Each structure stands twice: as C-alpha cells, then as structure tokens.
Short mmCIF file of C-alpha atoms in Angstrom, two decimals:
data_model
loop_
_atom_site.label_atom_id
_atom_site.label_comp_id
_atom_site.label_asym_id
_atom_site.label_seq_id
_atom_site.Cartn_x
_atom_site.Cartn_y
_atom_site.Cartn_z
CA UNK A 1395 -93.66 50.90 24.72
CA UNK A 1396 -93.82 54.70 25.31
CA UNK A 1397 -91.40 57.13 23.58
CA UNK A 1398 -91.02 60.48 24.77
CA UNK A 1399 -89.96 62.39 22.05
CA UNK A 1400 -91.16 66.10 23.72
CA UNK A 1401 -88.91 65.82 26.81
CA UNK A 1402 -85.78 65.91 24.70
CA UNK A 1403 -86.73 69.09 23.98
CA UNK A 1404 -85.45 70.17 27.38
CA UNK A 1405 -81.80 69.08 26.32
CA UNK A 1406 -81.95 71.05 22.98
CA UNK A 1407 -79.43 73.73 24.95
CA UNK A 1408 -76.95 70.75 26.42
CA UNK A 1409 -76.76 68.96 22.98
CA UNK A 1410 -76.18 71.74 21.04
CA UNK A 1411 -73.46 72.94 23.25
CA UNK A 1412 -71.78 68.83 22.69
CA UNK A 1413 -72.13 69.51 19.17
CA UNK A 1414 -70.40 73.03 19.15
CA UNK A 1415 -67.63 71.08 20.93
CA UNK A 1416 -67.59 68.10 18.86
CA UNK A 1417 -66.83 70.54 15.49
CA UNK A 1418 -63.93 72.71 17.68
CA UNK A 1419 -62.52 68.80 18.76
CA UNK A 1420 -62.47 68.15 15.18
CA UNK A 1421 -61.27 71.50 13.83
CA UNK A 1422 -58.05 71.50 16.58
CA UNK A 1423 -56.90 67.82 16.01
CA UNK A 1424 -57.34 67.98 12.33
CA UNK A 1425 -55.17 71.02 12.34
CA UNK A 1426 -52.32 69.41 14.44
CA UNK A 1427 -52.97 66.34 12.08
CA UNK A 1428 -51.92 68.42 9.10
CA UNK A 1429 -49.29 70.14 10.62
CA UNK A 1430 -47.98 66.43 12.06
CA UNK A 1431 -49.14 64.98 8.67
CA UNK A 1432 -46.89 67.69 6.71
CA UNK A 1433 -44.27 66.68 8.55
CA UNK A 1434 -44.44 63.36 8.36
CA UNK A 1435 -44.63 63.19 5.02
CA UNK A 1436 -41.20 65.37 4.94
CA UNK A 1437 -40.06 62.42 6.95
CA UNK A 1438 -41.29 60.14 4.84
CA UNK A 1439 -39.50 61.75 1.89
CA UNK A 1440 -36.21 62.70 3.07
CA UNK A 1441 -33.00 62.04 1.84
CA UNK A 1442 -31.76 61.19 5.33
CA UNK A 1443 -32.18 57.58 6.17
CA UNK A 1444 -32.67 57.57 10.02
CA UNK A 1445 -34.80 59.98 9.38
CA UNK A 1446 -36.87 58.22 7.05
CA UNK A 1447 -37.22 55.12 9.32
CA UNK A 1448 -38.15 56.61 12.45
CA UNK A 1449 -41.03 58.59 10.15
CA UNK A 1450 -42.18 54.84 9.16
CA UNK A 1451 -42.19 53.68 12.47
CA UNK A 1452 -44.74 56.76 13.32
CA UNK A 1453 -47.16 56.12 10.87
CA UNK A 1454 -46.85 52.24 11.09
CA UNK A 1455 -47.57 52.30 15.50
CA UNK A 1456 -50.28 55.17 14.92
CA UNK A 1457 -52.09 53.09 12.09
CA UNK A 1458 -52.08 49.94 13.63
CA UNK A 1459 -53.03 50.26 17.16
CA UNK A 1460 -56.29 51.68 18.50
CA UNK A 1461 -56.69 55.50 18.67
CA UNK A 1462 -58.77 54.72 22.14
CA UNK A 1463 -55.17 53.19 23.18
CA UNK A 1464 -53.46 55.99 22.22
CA UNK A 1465 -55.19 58.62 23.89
CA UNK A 1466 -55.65 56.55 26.91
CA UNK A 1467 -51.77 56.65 27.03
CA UNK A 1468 -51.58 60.36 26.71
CA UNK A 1469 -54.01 61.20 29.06
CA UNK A 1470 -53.63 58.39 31.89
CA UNK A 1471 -49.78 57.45 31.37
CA UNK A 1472 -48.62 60.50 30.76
CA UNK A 1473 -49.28 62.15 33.94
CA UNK A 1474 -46.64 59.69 36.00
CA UNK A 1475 -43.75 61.29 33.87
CA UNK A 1476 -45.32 64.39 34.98
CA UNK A 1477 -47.06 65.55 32.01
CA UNK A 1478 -50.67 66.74 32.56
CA UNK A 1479 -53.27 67.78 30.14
CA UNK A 1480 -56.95 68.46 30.62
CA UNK A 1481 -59.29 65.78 28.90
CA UNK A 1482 -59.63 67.88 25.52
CA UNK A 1483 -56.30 68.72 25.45
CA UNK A 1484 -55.29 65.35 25.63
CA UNK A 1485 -58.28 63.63 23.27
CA UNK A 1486 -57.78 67.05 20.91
CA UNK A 1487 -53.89 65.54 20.96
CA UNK A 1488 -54.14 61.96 20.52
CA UNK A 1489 -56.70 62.41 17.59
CA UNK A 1490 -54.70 64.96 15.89
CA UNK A 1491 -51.70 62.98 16.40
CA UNK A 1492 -53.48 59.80 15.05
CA UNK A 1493 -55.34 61.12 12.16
CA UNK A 1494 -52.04 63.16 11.21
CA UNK A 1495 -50.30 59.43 10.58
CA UNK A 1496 -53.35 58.89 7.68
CA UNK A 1497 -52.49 62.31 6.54
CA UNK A 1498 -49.44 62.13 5.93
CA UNK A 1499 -49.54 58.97 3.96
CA UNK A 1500 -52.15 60.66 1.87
CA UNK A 1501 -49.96 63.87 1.17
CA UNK A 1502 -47.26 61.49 0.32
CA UNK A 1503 -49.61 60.21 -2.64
CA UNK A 1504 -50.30 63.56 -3.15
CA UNK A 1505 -46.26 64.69 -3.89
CA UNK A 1506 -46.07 61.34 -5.71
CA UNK A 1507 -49.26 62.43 -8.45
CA UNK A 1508 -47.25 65.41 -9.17
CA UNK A 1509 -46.04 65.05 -13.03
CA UNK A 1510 -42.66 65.00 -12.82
CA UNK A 1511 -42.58 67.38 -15.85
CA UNK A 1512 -43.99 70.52 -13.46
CA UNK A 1513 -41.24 69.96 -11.33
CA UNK A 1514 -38.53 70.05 -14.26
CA UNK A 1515 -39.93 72.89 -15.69
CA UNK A 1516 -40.00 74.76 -12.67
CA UNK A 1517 -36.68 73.90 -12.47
CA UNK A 1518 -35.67 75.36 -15.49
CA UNK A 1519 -37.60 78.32 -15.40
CA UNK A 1520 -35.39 79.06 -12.47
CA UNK A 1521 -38.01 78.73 -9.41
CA UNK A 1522 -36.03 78.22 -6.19
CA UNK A 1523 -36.81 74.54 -4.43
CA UNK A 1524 -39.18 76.45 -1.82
CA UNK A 1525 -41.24 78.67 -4.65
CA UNK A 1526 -41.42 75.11 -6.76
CA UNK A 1527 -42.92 73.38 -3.41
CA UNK A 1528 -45.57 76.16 -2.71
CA UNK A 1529 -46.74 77.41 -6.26
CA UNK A 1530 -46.33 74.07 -8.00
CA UNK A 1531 -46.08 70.55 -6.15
CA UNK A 1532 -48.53 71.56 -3.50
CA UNK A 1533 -51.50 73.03 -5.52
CA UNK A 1534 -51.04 69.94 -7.74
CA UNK A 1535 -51.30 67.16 -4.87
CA UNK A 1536 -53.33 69.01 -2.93
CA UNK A 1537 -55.72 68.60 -5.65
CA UNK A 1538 -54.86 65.01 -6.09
CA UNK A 1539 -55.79 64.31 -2.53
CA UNK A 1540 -58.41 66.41 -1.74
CA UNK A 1541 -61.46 64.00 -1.72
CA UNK A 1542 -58.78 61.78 0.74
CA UNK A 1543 -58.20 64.72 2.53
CA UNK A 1544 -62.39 65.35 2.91
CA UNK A 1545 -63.13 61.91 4.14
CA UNK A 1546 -60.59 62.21 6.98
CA UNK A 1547 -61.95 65.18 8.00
CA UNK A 1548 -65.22 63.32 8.31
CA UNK A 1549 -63.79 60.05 9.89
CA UNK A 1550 -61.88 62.67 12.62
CA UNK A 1551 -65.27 64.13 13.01
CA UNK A 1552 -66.96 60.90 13.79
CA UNK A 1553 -63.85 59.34 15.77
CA UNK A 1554 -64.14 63.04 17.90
CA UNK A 1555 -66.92 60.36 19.93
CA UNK A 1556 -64.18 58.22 21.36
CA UNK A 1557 -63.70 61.60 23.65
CA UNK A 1558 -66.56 60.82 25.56
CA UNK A 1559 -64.55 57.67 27.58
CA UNK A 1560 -62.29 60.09 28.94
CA UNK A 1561 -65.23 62.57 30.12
CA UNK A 1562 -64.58 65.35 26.96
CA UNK A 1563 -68.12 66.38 27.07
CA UNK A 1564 -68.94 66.62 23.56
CA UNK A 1565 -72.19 65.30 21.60
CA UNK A 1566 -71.48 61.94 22.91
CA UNK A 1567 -70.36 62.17 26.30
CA UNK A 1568 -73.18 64.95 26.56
CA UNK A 1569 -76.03 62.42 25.14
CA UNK A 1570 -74.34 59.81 27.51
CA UNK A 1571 -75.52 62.31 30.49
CA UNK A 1572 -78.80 63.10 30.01
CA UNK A 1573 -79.21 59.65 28.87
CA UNK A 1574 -77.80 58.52 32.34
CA UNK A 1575 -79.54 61.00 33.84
CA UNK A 1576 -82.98 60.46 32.55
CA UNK A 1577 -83.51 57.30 31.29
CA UNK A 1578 -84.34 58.63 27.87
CA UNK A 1579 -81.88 56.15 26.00
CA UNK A 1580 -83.61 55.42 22.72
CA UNK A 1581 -84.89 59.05 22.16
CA UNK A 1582 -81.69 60.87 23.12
CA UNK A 1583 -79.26 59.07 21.60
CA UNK A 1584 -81.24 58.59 18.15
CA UNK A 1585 -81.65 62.28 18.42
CA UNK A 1586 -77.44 62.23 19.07
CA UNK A 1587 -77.39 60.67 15.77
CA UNK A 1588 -79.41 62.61 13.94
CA UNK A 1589 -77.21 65.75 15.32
CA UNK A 1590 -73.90 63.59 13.34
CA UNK A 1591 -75.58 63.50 10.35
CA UNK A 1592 -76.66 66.80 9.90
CA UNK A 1593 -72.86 67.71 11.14
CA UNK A 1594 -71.08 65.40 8.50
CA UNK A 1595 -73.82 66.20 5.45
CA UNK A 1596 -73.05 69.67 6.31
CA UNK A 1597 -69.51 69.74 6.44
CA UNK A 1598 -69.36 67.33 3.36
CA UNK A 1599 -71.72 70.17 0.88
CA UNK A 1600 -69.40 72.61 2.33
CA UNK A 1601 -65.69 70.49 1.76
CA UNK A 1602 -67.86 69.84 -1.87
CA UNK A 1603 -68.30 73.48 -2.36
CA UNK A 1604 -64.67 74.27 -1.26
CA UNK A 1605 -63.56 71.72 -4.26
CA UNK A 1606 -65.00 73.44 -6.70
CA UNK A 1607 -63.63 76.94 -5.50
CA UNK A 1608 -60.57 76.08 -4.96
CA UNK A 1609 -60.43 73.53 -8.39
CA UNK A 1610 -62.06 74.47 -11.81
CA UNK A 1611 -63.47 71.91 -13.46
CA UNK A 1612 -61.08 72.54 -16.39
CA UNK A 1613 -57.73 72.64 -14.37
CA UNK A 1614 -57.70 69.03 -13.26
CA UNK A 1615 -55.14 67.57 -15.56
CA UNK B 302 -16.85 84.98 -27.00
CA UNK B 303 -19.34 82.14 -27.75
CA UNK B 304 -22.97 82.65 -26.01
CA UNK B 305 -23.15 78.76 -25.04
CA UNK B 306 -19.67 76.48 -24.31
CA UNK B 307 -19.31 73.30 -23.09
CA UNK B 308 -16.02 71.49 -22.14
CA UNK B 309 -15.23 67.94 -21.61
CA UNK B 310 -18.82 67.29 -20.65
CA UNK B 311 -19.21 64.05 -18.97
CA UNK B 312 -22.34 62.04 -17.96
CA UNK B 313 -23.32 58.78 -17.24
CA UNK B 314 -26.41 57.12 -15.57
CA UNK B 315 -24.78 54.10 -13.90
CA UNK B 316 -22.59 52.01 -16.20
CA UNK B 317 -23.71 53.41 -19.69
CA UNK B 318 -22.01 56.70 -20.83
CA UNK B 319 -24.85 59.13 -22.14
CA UNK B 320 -22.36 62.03 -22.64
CA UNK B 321 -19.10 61.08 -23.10
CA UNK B 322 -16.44 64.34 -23.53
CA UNK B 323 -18.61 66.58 -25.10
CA UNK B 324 -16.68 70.07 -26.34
CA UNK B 325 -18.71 72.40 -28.13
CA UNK B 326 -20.27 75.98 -28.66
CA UNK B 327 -22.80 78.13 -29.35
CA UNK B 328 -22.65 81.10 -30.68
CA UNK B 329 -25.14 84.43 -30.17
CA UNK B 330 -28.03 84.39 -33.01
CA UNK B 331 -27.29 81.10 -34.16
CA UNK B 332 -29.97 78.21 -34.38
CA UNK B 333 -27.66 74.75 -34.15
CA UNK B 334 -29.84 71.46 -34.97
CA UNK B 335 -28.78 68.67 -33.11
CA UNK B 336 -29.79 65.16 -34.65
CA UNK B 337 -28.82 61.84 -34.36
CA UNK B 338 -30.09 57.95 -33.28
CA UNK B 339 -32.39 57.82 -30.13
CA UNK B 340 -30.21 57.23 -27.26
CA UNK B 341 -27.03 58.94 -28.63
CA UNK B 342 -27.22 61.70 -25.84
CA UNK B 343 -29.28 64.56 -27.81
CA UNK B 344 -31.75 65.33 -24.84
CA UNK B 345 -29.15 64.62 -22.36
CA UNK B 346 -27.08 67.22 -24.45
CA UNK B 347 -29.92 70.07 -23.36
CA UNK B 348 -30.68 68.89 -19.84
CA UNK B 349 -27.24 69.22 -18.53
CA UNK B 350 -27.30 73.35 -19.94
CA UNK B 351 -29.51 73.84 -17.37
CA UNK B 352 -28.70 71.37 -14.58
CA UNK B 353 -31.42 68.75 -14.47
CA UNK B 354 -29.17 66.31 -14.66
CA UNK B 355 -25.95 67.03 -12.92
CA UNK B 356 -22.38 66.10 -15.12
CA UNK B 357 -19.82 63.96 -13.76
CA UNK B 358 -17.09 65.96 -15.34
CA UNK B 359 -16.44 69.17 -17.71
CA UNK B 360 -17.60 72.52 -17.86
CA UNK B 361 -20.60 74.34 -19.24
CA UNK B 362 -20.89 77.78 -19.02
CA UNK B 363 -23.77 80.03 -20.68
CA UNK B 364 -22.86 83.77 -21.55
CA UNK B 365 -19.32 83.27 -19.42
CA UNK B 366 -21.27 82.26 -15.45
CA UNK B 367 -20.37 78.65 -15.79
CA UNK B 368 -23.39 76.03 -14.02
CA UNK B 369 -20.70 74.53 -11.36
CA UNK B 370 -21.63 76.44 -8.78
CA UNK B 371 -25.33 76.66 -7.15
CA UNK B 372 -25.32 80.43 -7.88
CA UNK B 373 -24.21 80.45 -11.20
CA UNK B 374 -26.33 77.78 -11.87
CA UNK B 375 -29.49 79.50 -11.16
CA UNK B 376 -28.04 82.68 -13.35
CA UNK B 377 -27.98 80.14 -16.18
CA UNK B 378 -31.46 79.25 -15.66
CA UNK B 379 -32.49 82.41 -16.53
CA UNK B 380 -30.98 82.94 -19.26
CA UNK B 381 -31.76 79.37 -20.77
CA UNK B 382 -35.75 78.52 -21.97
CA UNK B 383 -36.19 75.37 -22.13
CA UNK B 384 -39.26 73.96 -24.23
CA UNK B 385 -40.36 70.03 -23.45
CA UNK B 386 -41.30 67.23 -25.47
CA UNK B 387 -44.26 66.61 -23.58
CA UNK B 388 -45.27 70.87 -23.04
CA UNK B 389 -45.00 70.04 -19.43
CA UNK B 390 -47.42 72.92 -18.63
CA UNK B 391 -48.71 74.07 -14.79
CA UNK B 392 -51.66 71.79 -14.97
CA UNK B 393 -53.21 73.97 -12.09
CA UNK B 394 -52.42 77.45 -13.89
CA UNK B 395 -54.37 78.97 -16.73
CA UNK B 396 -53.00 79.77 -19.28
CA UNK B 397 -51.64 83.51 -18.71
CA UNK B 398 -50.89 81.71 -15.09
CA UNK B 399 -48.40 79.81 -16.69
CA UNK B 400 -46.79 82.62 -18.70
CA UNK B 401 -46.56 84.58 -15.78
CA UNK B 402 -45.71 82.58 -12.54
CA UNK B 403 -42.06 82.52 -12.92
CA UNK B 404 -41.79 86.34 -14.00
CA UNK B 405 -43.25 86.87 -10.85
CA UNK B 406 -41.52 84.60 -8.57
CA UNK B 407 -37.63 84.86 -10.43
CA UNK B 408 -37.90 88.20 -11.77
CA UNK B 409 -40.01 89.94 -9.30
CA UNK B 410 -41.93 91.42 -12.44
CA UNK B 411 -44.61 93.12 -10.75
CA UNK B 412 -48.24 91.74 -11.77
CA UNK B 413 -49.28 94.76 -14.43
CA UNK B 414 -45.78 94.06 -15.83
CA UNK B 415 -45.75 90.49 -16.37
CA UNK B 416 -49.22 90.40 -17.54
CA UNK B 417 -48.30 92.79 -20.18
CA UNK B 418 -45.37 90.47 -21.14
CA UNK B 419 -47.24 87.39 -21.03
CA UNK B 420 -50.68 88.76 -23.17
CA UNK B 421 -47.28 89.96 -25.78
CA UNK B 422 -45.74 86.76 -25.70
CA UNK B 423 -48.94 85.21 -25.82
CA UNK B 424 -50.51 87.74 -29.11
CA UNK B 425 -46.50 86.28 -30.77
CA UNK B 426 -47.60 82.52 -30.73
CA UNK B 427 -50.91 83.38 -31.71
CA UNK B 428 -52.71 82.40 -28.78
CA UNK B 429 -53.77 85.97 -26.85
CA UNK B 430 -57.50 84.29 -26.65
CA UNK B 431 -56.75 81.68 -24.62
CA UNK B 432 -55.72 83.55 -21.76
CA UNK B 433 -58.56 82.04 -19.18
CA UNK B 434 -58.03 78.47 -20.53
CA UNK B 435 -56.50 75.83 -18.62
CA UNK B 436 -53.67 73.58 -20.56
CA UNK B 437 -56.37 70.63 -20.41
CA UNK B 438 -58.46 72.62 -22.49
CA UNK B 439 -55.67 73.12 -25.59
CA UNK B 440 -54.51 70.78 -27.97
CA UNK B 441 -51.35 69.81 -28.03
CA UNK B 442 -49.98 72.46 -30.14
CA UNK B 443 -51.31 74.93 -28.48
CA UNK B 444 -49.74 73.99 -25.23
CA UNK B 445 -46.30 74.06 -26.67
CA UNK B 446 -46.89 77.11 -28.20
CA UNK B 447 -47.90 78.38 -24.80
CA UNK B 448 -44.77 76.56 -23.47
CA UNK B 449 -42.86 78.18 -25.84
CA UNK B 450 -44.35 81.62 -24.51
CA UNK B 451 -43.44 80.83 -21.36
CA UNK B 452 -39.63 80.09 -21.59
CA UNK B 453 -39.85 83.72 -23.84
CA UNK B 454 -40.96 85.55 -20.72
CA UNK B 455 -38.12 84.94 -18.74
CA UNK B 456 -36.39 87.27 -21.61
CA UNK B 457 -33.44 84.10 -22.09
CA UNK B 458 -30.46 84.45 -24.80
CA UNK B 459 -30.69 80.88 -25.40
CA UNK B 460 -33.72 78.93 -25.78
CA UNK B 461 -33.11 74.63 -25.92
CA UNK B 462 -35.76 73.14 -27.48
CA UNK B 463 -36.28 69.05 -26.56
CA UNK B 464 -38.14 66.95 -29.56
CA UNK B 465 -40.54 70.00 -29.21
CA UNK B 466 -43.01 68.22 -32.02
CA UNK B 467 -42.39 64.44 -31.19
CA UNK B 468 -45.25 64.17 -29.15
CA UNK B 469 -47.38 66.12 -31.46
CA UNK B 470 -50.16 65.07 -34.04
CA UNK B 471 -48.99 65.11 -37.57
CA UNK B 472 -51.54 68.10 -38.02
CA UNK B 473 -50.07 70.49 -35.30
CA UNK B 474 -46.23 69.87 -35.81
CA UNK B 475 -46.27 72.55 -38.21
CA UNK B 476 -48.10 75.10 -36.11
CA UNK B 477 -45.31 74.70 -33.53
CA UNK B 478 -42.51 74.35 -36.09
CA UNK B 479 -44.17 77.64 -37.10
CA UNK B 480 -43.32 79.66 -34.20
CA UNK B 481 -39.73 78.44 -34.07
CA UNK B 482 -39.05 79.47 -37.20
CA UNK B 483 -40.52 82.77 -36.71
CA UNK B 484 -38.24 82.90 -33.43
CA UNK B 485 -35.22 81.35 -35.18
CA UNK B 486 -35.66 84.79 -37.43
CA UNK B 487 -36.00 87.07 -35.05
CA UNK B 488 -32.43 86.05 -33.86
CA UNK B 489 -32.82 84.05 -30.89
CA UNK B 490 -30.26 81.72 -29.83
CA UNK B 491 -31.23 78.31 -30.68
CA UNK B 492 -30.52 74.87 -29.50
CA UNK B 493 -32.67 72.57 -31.57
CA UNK B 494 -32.98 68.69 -30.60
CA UNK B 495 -35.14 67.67 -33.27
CA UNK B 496 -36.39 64.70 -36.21
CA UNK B 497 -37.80 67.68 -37.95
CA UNK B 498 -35.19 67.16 -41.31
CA UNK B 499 -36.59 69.75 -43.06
CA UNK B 500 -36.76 72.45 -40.20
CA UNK B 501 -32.98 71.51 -39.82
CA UNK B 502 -32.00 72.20 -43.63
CA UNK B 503 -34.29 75.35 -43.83
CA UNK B 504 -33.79 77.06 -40.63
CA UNK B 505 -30.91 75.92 -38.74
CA UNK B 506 -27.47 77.81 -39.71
CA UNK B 507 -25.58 74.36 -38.22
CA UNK B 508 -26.34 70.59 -37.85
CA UNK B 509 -24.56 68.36 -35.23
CA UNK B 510 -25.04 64.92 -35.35
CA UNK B 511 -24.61 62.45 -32.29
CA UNK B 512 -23.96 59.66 -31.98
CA UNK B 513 -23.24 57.20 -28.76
CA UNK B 514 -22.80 60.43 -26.32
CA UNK B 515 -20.29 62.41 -28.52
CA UNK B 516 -21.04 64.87 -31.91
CA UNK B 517 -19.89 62.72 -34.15
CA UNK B 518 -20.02 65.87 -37.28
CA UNK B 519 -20.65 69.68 -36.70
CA UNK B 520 -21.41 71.73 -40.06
CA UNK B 521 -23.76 73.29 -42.31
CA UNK B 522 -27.33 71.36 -42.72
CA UNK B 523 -25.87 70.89 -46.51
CA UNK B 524 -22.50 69.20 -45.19
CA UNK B 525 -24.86 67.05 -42.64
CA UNK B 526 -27.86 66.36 -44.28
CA UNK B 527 -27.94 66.74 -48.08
CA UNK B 528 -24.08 65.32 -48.45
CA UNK B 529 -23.15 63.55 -45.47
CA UNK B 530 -19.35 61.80 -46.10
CA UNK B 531 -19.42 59.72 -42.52
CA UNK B 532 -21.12 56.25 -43.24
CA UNK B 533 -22.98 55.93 -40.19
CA UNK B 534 -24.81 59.36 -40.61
CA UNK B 535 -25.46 58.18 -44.40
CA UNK B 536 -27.18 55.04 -42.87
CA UNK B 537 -29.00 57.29 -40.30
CA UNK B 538 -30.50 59.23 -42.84
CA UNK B 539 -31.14 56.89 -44.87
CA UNK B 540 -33.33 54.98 -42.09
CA UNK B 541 -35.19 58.41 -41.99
CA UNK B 542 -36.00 58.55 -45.61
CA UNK B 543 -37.34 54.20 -45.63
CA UNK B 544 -40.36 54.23 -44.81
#
C-alpha cells in the first residue's frame, strides 16, 4: 500500500478555496437561522393562537425530517413553481431555514430562563415593552443560551457538507473532485478532515473567547 | 389633594378575591405601614399602584394621572419606586448599570448625568464602592440597598416597598431597615408592606392592617399595634409575639 501524501500538496489552492466557502455557507445560513429563529420564537410566544400553531408546525416538519430532504425540495422542486436559485443559494437557504427551527427552540429557553423579577422591575421602573426586550430579556437569555447557541453554529458548520450533493463546491464537494479526479481517496479526504477540525477548534476558542467578552465571570446570576 | 388614592379597587385571580373594594390614600411625606396575615392582599395592595397586575374594577390614581389609561399608566411608573422582596436586580448589569439603565432609557438622562445620580444615590445607601460589582457578587442586603438606589434615581414621590427584608438574613435586615428609615426622614412618600413591627411603631406615621383583601383598621402605629380594639388584629399580633 502506497500513500501519496506530497501530491496533495498540489490541491492546497482548491481546498483552501472549499474551506473559505464552507465558513461563508455557514456564516449566511446561520444568519438567516437567527433571523428565522427570532422569529420563530415570536411565533412560538405569541398571544395569537393561529399564530402560535402554525409556528409549531415549522419547527416540528423542520426538526423531524432530513435537512438533505429539505434542501433537495428547495432546490429541485422549487424550480417547477418557477422559483430558481443557484446551488448555494438554495443549500445557504435550506440550512439556514433548518438550523433556524433549533434556534428558535433554543431562544425560547432562553426568554423562559429570564427571572421573572427583571421583567417586573423593568416594568416598574417604567421601561417601555421594546427597551425591556433589548436591555433586559435578551442580554439575560442570550446568556442562558449561548453555549446552545455555539454548538449549533458548529453542527451548521459541519452539516454545511450536505452541500456537496447538490454540487455547492465547498470543502466537501471540492475534496470529492480531486478525489474523483485523482484517485487520491484516502489522502485527500483525511486531509478534508483534518481542514474541519482545525475549522470547528478554531471557531469553538474563538465562540469561547467571545463568552467571556461578552459575559463576566461575575455577571452570570 | 392626597399624593396616592385609590377607589373601589377590585382584584381577583380567578375565583378568590385578593382585593376586594379597596378605598384609601396617601398623603405627601407620609410613611403608611401596611400589615396584616399572608394572603390578605398586602403585596397585591402595591402591585396594582403600578400596574403589574391589572384591577378588575376602581380607580387608582398617583399625584392626580390616574393608571387606567396606558399613558397615564406609564406617568405613574415614574413617579412610583418600587423595591422587591427578592431585590430583583439586572443580573447582567453591574452595579452602577443597574442604577443607571432606566435613567437613561425613561428619562433620557444623558450618561455624565445619570452616573452622577447613580454614584449619589449609591454614596446615600452606603454602597459608592461597589460600583464595578455585579449583584452576584453582594449579599443580600446590599442588593436591596442597591435596589433601593435604583427606584431613588428615577426621582419618584412615592416609593412602595414589598416585604423589602423578608428574604433577608437576620444579620442584614437592619442594614436595609436602615436606609428606609433614613429615607422615611428625609420625607419621602412611603408605602411600607412589611413584618418589621418595630419599624412600623418607630417610623411609620400610620398602620393599616388587612385582612382578606380589604383594610380592615387605618390609624396611628399606637391605635394598631400597641392597643389594637378589633379581635382579629389582637390575635394577629399576638401570633407575632408566640414564638
């Protein structure tokens, strides 16, 4: 058994651009997963009964099917009622869509772990609904669910692979390539691997360091 | 015209009667003690002032804006400090954070300006050298006195104070008791809900005693608590004094 571990050199450039991808993947559908998680949650939350169901019914059909499913339906069904999106538009939407389901369960923990006291004493020192949402309940849960929040940043991360089956050519569609391509299965795709890891330690030292910006020690409650 | 009045107040939670026609009223500079069995409406009494818990029927008003409306309601808020059992500090805010967050936000104090209230308020309750600390890093005295602080900075006319000590160690209820006294001299307003006895008889200028959602006796801490004619106040203090 021969491994060539030199020629993978030559793919340095074509991996590297897969990973550069895989992390702007990630950053877009986590975005529209907080913005859909935020919302959601609202949902999730209201007063308004219908509106309250049909929120359930999101996160209930995006948690238990298979993300691969849904983005197969965005970009292969949707094109016969006429909508179209490239391949990372439509994996960058089905993720974010997906992932935002997970979020907004966690956020609605995250409302939940808020002492009802802050919210009565906002109340009476006069802070409007809106100023008692932004300075109080959402520092507070966001807090709460920030270690949540961290691991579904890394699980979107990961999950960005499932990309690959509809041709998004990020770290795994590239390493699928060259691996195609070349024959160098066991050497590129272990190297693949070792490209994830250093992605997700990475991104988890810096989502640690952001913690303990963002929350001194002494204000967790 | 009396600071604080409330008329025909009304309030149930379901099928049991918390407040049941409650007509009474505050006047400016004077510290009322309200006392009376747990579960005869004495917290409930404070948290409809300020509208945490909506009334079914009656009127309060606080300095003549009456809380029926939205509008007025939030007027009344800041005029009314309201100090919790449990301190019920920003968990997330130190503790000048706290004392200035809703300067900022209600009365668009400026940051030099509320600071400078807040490290005041702060210097009054004895506490100017905790201004860096977070609330998890006080004891529990010191977060009601920073509580207490707090509801000062929004310059109210009334302050309602709910069991402020109950949830306090024997050792620091006097601490807390200290600064009320201090603030029950310097003429605040005061609505007291309290088991204190003796901060009733020494500082408060009136005593009302409830009982089953109504005030069953309004007078002088002598005509409440030293010689009490009803019976079932007699028995209530007398439970106090049994153990």
């Amino acid at each position: 058994m021969f491994l060539d571990w030199g020629s993978i050199t030559t793919f340095y450039g074509q991996l590297l651009k897969g990973a550069g991808l895989t992390l702007v993947i990630t950053g877009l559908a986590f975005a529209i997963a907080i913005a859909v998680g935020l919302l959601v949650c609202a949902g999730r939350i209201s007063r308004v009964a219908p509106v309250r169901w049909a929120s359930t019914v999101y996160v209930e059909v995006m948690r238990n099917t298979p993300v691969l499913l849904q983005i197969f339906i965005i970009f292969y069904g949707l094109p016969s009622l006429g909508l179209r999106f490239s391949a990372v538009t439509a994996g960058v939407l089905g993720l974010g869509l997906n992932v935002g389901a997970y979020l907004a369960e966690i956020f609605r923990a995250g409302v939940i772990a808020v002492p009802k006291g802050h919210r009565e004493a906002a109340t009476a020192l006069a802070l409007s609904k809106v100023q008692t949402l932004i300075w109080v309940v959402i520092p507070v849960s966001l807090r709460a669910v920030f270690p949540a929040l961290s691991n579904m940043f890394l699980a979107t991360l990961l999950g960005s692979s499932l990309l690959s089956v509809i041709a998004v050519p990020e770290l795994t569609g590239e390493t699928n390539e060259i691996s195609s391509r070349t024959f160098l299965t066991i050497e590129v795709y272990s190297f693949s691997t070792l490209i994830y890891l250093a992605l997700t330690l990475s991104c988890s030292i810096g989502l640690a360091l952001l913690a303990r910006w963002l929350f001194p020690r002494a204000s967790r409650s | 015209m009396p600071l604080l009045t409330m008329n025909n107040v009304h309030k149930r939670f379901g099928a049991l009667t918390v407040l049941n026609g409650i007509n009474m009223s505050v006047e400016a500079g004077q510290v009322a003690a309200v006392i009376g069995p747990s579960g005869s409406g004495k917290s409930t009494l404070l948290r409809v002032i300020n509208g945490l818990e909506p009334i079914e029927k009656g009127t309060i008003e606080v300095d003549g804006v009456s809380t029926a409306s939205l509008q007025g309601l939030r007027e009344v808020r800041k005029q009314v400090g309201m100090v919790f059992q449990q301190f019920n500090l920003f968990s997330h805010l130190t503790v000048g954070g706290n004392v200035m967050l809703a300067q900022r936000l209600v009365l668009r104090r400026d940051k030099s300006e509320a600071e400078k209230r807040a490290r005041e308020l702060l210097a009054r309750v004895g506490l100017e050298e905790k201004w860096g600390s977070y609330p998890s890093q006080l004891s529990g005295g010191q977060q009601q006195r920073v509580a207490i602080a707090r509801a000062l900075a929004m310059d109210p006319r009334i302050m309602l104070f709910d069991e402020a000590t109950s949830a306090l160690d024997p050792e620091l209820v006097g601490e807390v008791l200290g600064v009320m006294r201090s603030l029950a001299e310097s003429g605040m307003t005061m609505l007291v809900v309290t088991h204190e006895m003796n901060f009733a008889r020494e500082v408060a200028d009136r005593v009302l005693f409830m009982d089953k959602g109504s005030v069953l006796a309004d007078g002088t801490p002598e005509d409440i608590l030293v010689r009490p004619t009803d019976p079932r106040i007699q028995q209530f203090m007398r439970r106090l004094t049994e153990h």
